[in-house]
Coordinates of C-alpha atoms and ligand atoms in Angstrom, one line a residue:
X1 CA 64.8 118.1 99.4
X2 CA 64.5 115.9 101.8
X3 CA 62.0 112.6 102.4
X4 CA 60.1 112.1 105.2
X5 CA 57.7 109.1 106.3
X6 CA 56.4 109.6 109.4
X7 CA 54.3 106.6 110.1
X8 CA 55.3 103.2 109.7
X9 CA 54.6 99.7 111.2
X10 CA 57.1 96.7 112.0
X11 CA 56.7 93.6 113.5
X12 CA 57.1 95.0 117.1
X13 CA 53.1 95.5 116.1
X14 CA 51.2 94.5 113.1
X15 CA 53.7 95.0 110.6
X16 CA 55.8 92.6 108.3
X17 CA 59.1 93.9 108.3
X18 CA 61.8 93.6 111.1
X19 CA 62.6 97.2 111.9
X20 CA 65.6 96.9 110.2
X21 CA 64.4 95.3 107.3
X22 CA 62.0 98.3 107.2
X23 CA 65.4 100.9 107.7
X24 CA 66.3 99.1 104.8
X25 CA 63.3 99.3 102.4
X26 CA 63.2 103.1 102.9
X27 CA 66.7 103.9 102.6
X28 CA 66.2 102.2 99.1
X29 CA 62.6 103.9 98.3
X30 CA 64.6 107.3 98.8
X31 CA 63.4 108.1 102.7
X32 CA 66.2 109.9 105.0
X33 CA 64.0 110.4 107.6
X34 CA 61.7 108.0 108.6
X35 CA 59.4 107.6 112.3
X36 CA 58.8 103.7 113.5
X37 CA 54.9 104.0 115.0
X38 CA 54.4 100.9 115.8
X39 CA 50.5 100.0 117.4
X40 CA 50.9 100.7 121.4
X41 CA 54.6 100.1 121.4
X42 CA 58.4 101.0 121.4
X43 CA 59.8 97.3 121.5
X44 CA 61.0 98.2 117.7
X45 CA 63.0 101.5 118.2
X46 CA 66.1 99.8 119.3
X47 CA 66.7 97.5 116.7
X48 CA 65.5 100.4 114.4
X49 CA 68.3 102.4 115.7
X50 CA 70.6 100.1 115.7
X51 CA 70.1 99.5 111.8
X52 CA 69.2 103.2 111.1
X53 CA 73.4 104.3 111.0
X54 CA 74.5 105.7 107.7
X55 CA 72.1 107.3 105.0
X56 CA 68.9 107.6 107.3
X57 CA 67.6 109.1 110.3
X58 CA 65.7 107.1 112.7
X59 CA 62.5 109.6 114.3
X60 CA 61.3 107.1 117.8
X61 CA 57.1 107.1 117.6
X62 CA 54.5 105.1 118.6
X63 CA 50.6 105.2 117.3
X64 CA 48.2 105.1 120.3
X65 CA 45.1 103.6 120.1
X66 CA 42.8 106.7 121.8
X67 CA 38.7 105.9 122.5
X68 CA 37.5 109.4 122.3
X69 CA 33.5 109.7 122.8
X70 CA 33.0 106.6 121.0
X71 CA 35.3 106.6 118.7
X72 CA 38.6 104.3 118.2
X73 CA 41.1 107.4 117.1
X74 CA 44.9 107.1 116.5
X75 CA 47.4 109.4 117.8
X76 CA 51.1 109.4 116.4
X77 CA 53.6 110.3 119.1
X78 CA 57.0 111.7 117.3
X79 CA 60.6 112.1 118.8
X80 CA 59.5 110.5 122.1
X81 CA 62.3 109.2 124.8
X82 CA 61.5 105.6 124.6
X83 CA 63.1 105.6 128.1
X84 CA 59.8 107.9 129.8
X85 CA 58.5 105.6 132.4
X86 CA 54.8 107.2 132.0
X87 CA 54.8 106.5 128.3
X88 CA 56.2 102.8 128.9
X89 CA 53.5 102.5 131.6
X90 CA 50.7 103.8 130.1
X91 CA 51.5 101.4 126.8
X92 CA 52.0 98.5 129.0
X93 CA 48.1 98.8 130.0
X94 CA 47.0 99.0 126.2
X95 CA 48.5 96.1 125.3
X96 CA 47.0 94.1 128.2
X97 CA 43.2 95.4 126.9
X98 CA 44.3 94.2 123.4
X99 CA 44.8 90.4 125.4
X100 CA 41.7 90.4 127.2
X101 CA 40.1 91.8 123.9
X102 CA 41.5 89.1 121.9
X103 CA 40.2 85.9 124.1
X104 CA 36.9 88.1 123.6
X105 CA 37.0 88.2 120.0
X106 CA 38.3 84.9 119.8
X107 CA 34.9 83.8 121.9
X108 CA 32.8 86.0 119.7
X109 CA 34.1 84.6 116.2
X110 CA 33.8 80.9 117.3
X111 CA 29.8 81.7 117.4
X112 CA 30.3 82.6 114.4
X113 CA 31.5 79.5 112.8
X114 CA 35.3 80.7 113.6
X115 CA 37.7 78.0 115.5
X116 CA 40.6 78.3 117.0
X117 CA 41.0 81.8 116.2
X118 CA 43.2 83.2 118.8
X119 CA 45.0 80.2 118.2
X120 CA 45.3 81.0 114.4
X121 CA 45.6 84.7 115.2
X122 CA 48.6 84.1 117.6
X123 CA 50.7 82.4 115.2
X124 CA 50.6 85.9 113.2
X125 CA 51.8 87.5 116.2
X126 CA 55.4 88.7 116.3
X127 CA 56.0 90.4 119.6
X128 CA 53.5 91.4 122.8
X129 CA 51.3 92.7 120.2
X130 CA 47.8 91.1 119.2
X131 CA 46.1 93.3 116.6
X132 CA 43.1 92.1 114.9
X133 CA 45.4 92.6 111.5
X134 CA 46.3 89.6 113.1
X135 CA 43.1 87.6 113.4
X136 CA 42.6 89.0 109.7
X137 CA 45.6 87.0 108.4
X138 CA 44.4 84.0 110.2
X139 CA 40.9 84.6 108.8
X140 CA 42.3 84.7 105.1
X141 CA 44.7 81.6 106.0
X142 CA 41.0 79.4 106.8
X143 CA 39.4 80.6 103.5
X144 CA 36.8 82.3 105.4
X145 CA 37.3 85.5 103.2
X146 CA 39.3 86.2 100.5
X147 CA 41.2 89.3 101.9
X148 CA 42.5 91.5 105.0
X149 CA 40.3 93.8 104.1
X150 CA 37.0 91.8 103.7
X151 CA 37.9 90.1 107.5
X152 CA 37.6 93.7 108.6
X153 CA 34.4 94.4 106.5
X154 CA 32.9 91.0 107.8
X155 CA 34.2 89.4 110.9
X156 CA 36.4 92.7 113.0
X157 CA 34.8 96.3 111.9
X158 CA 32.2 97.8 114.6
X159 CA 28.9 96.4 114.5
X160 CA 30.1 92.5 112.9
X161 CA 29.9 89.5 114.9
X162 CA 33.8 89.4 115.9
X163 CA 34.1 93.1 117.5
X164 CA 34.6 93.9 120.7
X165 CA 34.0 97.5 122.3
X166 CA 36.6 98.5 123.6
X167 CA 37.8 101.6 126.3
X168 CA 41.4 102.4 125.0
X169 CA 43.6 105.4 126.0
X170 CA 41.5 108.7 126.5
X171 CA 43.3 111.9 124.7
X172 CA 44.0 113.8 127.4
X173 CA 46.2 110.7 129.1
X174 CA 47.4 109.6 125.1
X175 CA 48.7 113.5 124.7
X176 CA 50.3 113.5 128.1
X177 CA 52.3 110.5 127.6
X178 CA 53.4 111.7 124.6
X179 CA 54.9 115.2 125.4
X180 CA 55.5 114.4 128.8
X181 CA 58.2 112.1 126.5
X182 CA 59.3 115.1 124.7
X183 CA 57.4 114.0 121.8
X184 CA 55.1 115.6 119.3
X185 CA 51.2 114.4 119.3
X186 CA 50.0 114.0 116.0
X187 CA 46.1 113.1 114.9
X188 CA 46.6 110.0 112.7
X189 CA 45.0 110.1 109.0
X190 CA 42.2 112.4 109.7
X191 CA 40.0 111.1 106.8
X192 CA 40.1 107.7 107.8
X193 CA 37.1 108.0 110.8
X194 CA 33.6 107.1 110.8
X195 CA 32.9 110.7 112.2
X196 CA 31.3 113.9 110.4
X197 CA 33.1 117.1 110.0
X198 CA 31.4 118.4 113.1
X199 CA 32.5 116.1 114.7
X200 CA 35.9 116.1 113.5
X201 CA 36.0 119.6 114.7
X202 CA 35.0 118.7 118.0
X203 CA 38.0 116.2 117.7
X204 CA 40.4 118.8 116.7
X205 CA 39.0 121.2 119.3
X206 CA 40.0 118.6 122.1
X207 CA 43.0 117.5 120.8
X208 CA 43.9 120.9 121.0
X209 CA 42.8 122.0 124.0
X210 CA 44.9 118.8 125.7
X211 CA 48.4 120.0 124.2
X212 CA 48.4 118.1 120.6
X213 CA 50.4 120.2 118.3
X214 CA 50.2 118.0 114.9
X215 CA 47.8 116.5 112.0
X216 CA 48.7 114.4 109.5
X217 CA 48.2 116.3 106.1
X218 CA 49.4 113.6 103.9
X219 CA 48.9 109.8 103.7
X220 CA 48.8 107.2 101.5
X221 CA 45.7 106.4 99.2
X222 CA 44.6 110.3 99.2
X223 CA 42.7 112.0 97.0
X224 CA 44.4 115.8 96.5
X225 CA 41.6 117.3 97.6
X226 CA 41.8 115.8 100.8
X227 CA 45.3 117.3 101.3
X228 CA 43.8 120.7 100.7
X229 CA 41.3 120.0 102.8
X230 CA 43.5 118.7 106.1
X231 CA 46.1 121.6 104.8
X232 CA 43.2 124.4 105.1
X233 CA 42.1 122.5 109.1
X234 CA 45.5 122.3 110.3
X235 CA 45.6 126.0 109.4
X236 CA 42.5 126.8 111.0
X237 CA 43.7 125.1 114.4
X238 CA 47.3 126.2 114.4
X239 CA 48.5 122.8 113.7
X240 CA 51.8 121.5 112.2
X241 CA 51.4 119.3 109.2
X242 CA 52.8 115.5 109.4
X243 CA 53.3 113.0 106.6
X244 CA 53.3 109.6 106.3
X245 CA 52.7 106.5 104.6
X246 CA 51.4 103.9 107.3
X247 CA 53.2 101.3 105.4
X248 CA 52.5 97.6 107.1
X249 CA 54.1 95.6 104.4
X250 CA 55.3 95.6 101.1
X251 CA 52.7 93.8 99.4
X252 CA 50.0 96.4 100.1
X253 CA 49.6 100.0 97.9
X254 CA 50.6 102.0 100.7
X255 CA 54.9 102.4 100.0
X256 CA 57.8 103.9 102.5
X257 CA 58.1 107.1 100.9
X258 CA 55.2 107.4 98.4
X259 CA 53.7 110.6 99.5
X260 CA 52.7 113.8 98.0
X261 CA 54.3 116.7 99.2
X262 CA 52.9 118.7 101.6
X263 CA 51.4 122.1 100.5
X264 CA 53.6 125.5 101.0
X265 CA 51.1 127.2 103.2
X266 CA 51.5 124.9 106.0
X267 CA 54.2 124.6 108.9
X268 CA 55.6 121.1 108.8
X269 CA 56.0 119.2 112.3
X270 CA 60.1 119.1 112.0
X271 CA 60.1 122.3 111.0
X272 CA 62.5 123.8 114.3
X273 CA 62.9 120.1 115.1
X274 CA 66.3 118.3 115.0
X275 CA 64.7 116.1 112.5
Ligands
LIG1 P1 43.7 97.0 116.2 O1 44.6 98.2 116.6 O2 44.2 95.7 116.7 O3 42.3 97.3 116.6 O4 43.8 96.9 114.7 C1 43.7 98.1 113.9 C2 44.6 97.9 112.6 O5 43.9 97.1 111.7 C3 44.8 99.2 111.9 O6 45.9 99.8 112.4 C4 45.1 98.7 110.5 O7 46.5 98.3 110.4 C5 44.3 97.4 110.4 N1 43.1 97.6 109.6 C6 41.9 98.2 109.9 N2 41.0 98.2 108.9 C7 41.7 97.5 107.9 C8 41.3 97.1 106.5 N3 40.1 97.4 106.0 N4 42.2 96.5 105.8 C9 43.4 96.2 106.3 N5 43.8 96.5 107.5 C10 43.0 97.2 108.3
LIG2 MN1 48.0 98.6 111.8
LIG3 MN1 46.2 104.0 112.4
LIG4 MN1 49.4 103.1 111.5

């Protein structure tokens, strides 16, 4: 059988690993198929590629940050052309709102006692790509909080003094892009939004509607019922089931390959794919 991760993070975004230290760490967790999705961004495929010869194939993705009524959703793009002008366009815009957010946040967290943080945060930064993951780290670094994931609770989440609104990608454009690239949209972890199951069916009913084909059944940190449960939706909206790990970095509970399989009863997204 084979093992797929189809959502992982480099340093092209918010990641730790070089994409081919990542190639690396799968191939040795067991993974011989694995999709780069960085935030907003192909700058890792290539050295991914490159690294990605013998043992493991190398699936090109992005995740795309999507504001859909409200709501800041993430949509995996899989098997895209990294070449597609739109795509490289339309991710170029992205990640100037994530500058002109940062100086905003940056503004916002010094009123909140914060210095220097898109100082701190930019010495986290790897490539074009400032994520708050990044002021995060910087937050830790100052003793401020004890964690990445109390920064988020306290300083970066909606409705704490560092957020910023913000107007990303809608879906329509985000799904466009993606399968205008040959690619395969995906809705990213599913249970992971503040949103209600209505309102998750609206989502799906959109998403649909604008040409997305995929959902990802199974992530990391799951609980099975939840697989059952985004196995039964993606049934109900004709949807092919995805599955990865979002791994970010190796000291983190989320591992390159650590996944559940996915249930028999649903049609995975390489199923008729050269993947
Ligand atoms: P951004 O795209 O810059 O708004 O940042 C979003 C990223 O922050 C997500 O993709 C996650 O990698 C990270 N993130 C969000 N919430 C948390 C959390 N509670 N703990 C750790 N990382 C988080
Ligand atoms: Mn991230
Ligand atoms: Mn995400
Ligand atoms: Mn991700």
């Amino acid at each position: 059988m084979r093992v797929y991760d189809l959502h992982t993070h480099s340093t092209a975004s918010d990641g730790v690993l070089a994409p081919s230290a990542l190639i690396e760490r799968a191939k040795g967790h067991g993974v011989d198929t694995l999709a780069l999705t960085d935030h907003d961004t192909i700058g890792g495929i290539a050295e991914a590629r490159e690294a990605a010869t013998e043992g493991i194939r190398l699936i090109a993705g992005v995740e795309i940050s999507v504001s859909w009524r409200g709501h800041l959703i993430h949509v995996v793009g899989l098997g895209i052309d990294e070449s597609d002008s739109d795509l490289i366009l339309g991710l170029e815009s992205l990640r100037d709102r994530r500058d002109d957010r940062a100086e905003q946040m940056a503004m916002r967290l010094e009123k909140a006692g914060i210095r220097s943080a898109l100082e701190g945060a930019r010495r986290y930064q790897t490539t074009d790509i400032l994520s708050r993951t990044h002021f995060a780290r910087y937050l830790v670094e100052v003793g401020k909080v004890d964690s990445v994931d109390e920064a988020f609770k306290r300083f970066l989440n909606a409705g704490t003094p560092g957020h910023v609104p913000m107007q990303w990608a809608t879906l329509p454009e985000t799904i466009d892009w993606i399968t205008g690239a040959g690619g395969a949209a995906v809705v990213a972890h599913p249970g992971r939004y503040r949103i209600d199951e209505n309102q998750l069916d609206q989502l799906l009913e959109d998403f649909v509607e604008s040409g997305g084909i995929g959902i990802e059944v199974v992530c990391s940190n799951q609980k099975p019922d939840q697989i059952e449960r985004f196995a039964g939706i993606a049934r109900k909206y004709g949807l092919q089931a995805s599955t990865g790990s979002d791994f970010h970095s190796p000291k983190s509970n989320r591992e390159l390959g650590r996944l559940a399989p996915l249930p028999e009863y649903v049609i995975p997204v390489w199923q008729n794919r050269e993947w």
